[in-house]
Coordinates of C-alpha atoms in Angstrom, one line a residue:
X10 CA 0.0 0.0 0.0
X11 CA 1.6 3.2 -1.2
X12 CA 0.4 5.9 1.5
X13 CA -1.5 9.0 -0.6
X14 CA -1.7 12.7 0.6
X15 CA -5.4 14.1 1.6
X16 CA -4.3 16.9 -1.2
X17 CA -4.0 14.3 -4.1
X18 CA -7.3 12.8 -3.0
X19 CA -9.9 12.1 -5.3
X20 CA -13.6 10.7 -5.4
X21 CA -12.0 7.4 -6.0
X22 CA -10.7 7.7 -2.2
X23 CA -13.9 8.5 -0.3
X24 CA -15.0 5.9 2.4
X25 CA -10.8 6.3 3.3
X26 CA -9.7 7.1 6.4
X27 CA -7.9 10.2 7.4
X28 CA -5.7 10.7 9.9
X29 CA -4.0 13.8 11.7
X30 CA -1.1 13.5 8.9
X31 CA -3.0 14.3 6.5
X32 CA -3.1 10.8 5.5
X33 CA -5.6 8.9 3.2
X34 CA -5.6 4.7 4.7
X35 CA -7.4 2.2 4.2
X36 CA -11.4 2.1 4.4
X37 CA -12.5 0.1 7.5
X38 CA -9.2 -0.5 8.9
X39 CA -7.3 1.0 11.7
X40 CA -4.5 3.6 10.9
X41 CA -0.9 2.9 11.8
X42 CA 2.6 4.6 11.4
X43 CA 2.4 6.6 14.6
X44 CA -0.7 8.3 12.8
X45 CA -4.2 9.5 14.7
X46 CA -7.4 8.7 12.9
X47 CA -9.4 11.7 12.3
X48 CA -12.6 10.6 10.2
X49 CA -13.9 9.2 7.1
X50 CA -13.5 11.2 3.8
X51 CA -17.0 11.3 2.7
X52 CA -16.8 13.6 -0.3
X53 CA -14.3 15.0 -2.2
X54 CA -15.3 17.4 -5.6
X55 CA -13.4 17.9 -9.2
X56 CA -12.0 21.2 -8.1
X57 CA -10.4 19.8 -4.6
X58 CA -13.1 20.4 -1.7
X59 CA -14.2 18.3 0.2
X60 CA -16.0 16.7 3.7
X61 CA -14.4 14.6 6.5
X62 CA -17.0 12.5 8.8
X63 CA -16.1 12.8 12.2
X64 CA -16.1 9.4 14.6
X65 CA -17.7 10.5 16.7
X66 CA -20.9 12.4 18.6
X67 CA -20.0 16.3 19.5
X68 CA -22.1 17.4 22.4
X69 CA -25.8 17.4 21.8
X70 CA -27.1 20.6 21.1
X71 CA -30.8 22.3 19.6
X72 CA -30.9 23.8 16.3
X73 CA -31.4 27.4 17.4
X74 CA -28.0 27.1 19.0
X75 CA -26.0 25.7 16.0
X76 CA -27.6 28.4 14.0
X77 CA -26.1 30.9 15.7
X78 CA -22.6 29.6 15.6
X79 CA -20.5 31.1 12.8
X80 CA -20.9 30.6 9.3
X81 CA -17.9 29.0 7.1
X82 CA -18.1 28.9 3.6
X83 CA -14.7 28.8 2.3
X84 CA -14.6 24.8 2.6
X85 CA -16.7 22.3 0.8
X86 CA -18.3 25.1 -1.4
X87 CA -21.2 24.9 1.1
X88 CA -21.6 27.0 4.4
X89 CA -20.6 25.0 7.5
X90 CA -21.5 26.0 11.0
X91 CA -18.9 26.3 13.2
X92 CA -18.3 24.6 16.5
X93 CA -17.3 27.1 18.7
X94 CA -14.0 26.2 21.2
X95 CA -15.6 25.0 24.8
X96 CA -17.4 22.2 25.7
X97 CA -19.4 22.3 22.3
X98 CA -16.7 19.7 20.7
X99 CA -17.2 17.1 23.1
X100 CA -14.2 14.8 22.9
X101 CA -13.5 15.4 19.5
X102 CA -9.6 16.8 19.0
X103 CA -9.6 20.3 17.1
X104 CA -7.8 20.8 14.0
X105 CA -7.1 23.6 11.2
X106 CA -4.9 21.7 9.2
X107 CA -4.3 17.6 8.3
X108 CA -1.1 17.7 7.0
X109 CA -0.3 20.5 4.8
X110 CA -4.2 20.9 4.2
X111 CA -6.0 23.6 5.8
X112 CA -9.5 22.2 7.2
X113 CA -12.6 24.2 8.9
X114 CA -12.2 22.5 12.3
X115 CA -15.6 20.8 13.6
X116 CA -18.8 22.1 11.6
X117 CA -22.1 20.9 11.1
X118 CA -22.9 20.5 7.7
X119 CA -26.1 21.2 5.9
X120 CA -28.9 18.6 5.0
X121 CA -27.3 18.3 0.9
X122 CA -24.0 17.5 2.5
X123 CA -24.7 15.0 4.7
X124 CA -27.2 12.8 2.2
X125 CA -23.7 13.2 0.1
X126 CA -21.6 11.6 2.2
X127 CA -24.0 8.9 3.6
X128 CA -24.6 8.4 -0.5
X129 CA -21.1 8.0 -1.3
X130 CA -20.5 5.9 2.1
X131 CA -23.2 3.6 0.1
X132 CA -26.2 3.8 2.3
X133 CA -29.5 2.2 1.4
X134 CA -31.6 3.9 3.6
X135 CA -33.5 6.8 3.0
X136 CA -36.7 8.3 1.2
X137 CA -37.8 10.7 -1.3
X138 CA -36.0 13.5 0.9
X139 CA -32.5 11.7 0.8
X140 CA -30.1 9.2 2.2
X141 CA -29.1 8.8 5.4
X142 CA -26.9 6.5 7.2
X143 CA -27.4 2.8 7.5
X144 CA -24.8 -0.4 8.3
X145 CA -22.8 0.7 5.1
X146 CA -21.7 3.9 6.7
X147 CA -21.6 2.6 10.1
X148 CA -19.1 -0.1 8.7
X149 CA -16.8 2.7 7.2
X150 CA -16.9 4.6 11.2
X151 CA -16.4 1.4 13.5
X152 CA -14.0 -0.2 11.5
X153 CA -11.7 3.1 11.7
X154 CA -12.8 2.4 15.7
X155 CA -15.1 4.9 15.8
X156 CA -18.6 5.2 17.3
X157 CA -21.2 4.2 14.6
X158 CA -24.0 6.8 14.2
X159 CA -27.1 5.8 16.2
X160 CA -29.4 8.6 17.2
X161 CA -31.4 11.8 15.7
X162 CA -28.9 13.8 14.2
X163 CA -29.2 17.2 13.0
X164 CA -28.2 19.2 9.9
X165 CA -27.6 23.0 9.6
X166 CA -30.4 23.1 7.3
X167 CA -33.6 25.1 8.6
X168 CA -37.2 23.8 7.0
X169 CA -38.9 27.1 8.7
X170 CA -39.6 29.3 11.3
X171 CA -40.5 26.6 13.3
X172 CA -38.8 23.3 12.3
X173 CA -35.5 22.0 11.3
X174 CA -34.0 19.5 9.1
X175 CA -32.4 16.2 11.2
X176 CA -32.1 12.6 9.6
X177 CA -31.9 9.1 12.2
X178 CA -31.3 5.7 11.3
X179 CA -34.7 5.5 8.3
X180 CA -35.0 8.6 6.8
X181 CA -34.8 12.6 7.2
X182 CA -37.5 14.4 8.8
X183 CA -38.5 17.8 9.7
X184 CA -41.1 17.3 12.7
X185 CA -38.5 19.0 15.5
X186 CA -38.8 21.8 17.1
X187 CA -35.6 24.0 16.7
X188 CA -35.6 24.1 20.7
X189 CA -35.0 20.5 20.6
X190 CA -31.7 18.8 21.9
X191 CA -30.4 16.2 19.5
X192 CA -26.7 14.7 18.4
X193 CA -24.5 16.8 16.5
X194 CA -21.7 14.2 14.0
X195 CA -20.0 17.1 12.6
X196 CA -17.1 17.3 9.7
X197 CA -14.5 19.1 8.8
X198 CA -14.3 20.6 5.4
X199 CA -11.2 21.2 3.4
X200 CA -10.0 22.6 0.9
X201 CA -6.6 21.3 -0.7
X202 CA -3.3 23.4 0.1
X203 CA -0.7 24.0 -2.8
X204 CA -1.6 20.4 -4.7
X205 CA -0.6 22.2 -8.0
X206 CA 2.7 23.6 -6.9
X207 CA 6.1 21.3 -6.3
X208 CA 7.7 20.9 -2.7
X209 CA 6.4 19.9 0.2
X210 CA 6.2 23.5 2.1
X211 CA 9.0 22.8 4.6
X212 CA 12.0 25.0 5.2
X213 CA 14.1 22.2 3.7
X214 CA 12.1 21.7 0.8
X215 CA 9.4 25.2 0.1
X216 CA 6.6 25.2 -2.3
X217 CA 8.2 27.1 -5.7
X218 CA 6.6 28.6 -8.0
X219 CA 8.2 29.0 -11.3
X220 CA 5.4 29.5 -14.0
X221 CA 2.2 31.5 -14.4
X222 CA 0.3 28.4 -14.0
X223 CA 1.7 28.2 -10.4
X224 CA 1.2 31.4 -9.3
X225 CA -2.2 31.1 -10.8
X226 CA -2.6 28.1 -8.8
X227 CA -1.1 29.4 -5.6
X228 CA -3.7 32.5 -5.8
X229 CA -6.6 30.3 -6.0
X230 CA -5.5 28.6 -2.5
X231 CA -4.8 31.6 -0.8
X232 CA -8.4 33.0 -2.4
X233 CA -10.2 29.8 -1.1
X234 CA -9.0 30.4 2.3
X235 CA -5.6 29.0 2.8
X236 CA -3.3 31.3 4.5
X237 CA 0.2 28.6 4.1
X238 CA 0.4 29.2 8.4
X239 CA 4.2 28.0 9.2
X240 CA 4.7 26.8 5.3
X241 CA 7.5 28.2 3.4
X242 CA 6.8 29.3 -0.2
X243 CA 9.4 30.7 -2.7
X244 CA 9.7 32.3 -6.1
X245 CA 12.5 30.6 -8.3
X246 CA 11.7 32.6 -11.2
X247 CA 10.8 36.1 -12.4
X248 CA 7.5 36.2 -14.1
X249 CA 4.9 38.6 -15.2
X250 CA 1.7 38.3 -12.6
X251 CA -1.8 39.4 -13.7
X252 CA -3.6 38.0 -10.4
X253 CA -2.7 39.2 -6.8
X254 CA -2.6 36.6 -3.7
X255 CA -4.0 37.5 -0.7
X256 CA -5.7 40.8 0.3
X257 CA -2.7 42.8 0.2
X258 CA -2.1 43.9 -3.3

């Protein structure tokens, strides 16, 4: 087994495990090489975004409350709500990067996100208003030694004034109060750091960029989000720039 990079994932990889490295082992296994399993990568998309499962519950919490928690939309190309740091994580560790990836840290997702994940996980289960989990996925999470999924769960998704979206073990369903108290499986979007560019970002051996195509590449990272915290980038060549990195110009 040749280990593979959360950056160089593609839909190919999903139902993979990723660890703290950033990464990718095998589905339904426990992770080795001094590595800590994170979650299961449940979606990844053409342009290099995607959705890790957590292994875990979060701390229960009602709908009203996640909807106040901050928005994140620059993972996933969907908006994320954010677990705030306290007591709201539960057990889970927090993280901002997987490697030389930059993730969201905990967030619940919204309804279309989670019927992804539990679709490409291969779940059965489900109605005319989507997938959602079954033995399939639970098979990806316990086999990584996580806790399988086993309650009311919600989503980030409102239905309206009064109700939200949540999905359980059959099928989704929006008859819940948003004052209601019910488990919270969050993710962690990503979005993939410097993938285009050669190097590895460490002092010993920097990302370079060399080419217009580079740079090019390099500003669409840093405009998804990716700020290349304690990574080392440098120019080799001189080239002519048309696209500014960053907010600085």
């Amino acid at each position: 087994w040749a280990q593979k990079a959360l950056y160089e994932a593609t839909a190919g990889d999903v139902g993979k495990v990723v660890c703290n490295n950033g990464h990718l082992h095998p589905a339904k296994t426990a992770v080795t090489g001094g590595c800590t399993a994170v979650g299961i990568l449940g979606r990844v998309t053409a342009d290099g975004q995607g959705l890790i499962l957590a292994l875990q519950d979060a701390t229960s919490q009602t709908w009203n409350t996640i909807n106040s928690w901050t928005s994140v939309t620059a993972y996933a190309g969907t908006t994320l709500k954010l677990l705030p740091d306290g007591g709201a994580r539960g057990s889970l560790t927090s993280y901002t990067t997987l490697g030389s990836t930059t993730v969201s840290n905990w967030c619940v997702a919204q309804k279309s996100d989670y019927e992804a994940i539990f679709t490409n996980l291969g779940s059965t289960k489900g109605d005319d208003d989507g997938k959602t989990y079954d033995a399939n996925v639970n098979a990806y999470i316990t086999g990584a030694g996580g806790t399988a999924l086993d309650d009311k769960y919600w989503s980030a998704t409102e239905y309206n004034v009064y109700y939200g979206w949540f999905f359980l073990s059959n099928y989704w369903n929006y008859n819940a109060y948003k004052t209601d108290s019910y488990s919270v499986r969050p993710v962690l979007g990503f979005t993939f750091i410097a993938s285009e560019l050669p190097g590895t970002g460490t002092a010993d051996n920097p990302y370079t960029i060399s080419t217009q195509d580079e740079w090019d590449a390099f500003c669409s990272s840093v405009s998804s989000g990716n700020n290349y915290s304690g990574k080392y980038v440098k120019l080799t060549s001189d080239i002519s720039v048309s696209t500014m990195a960053g907010a600085y110009q």
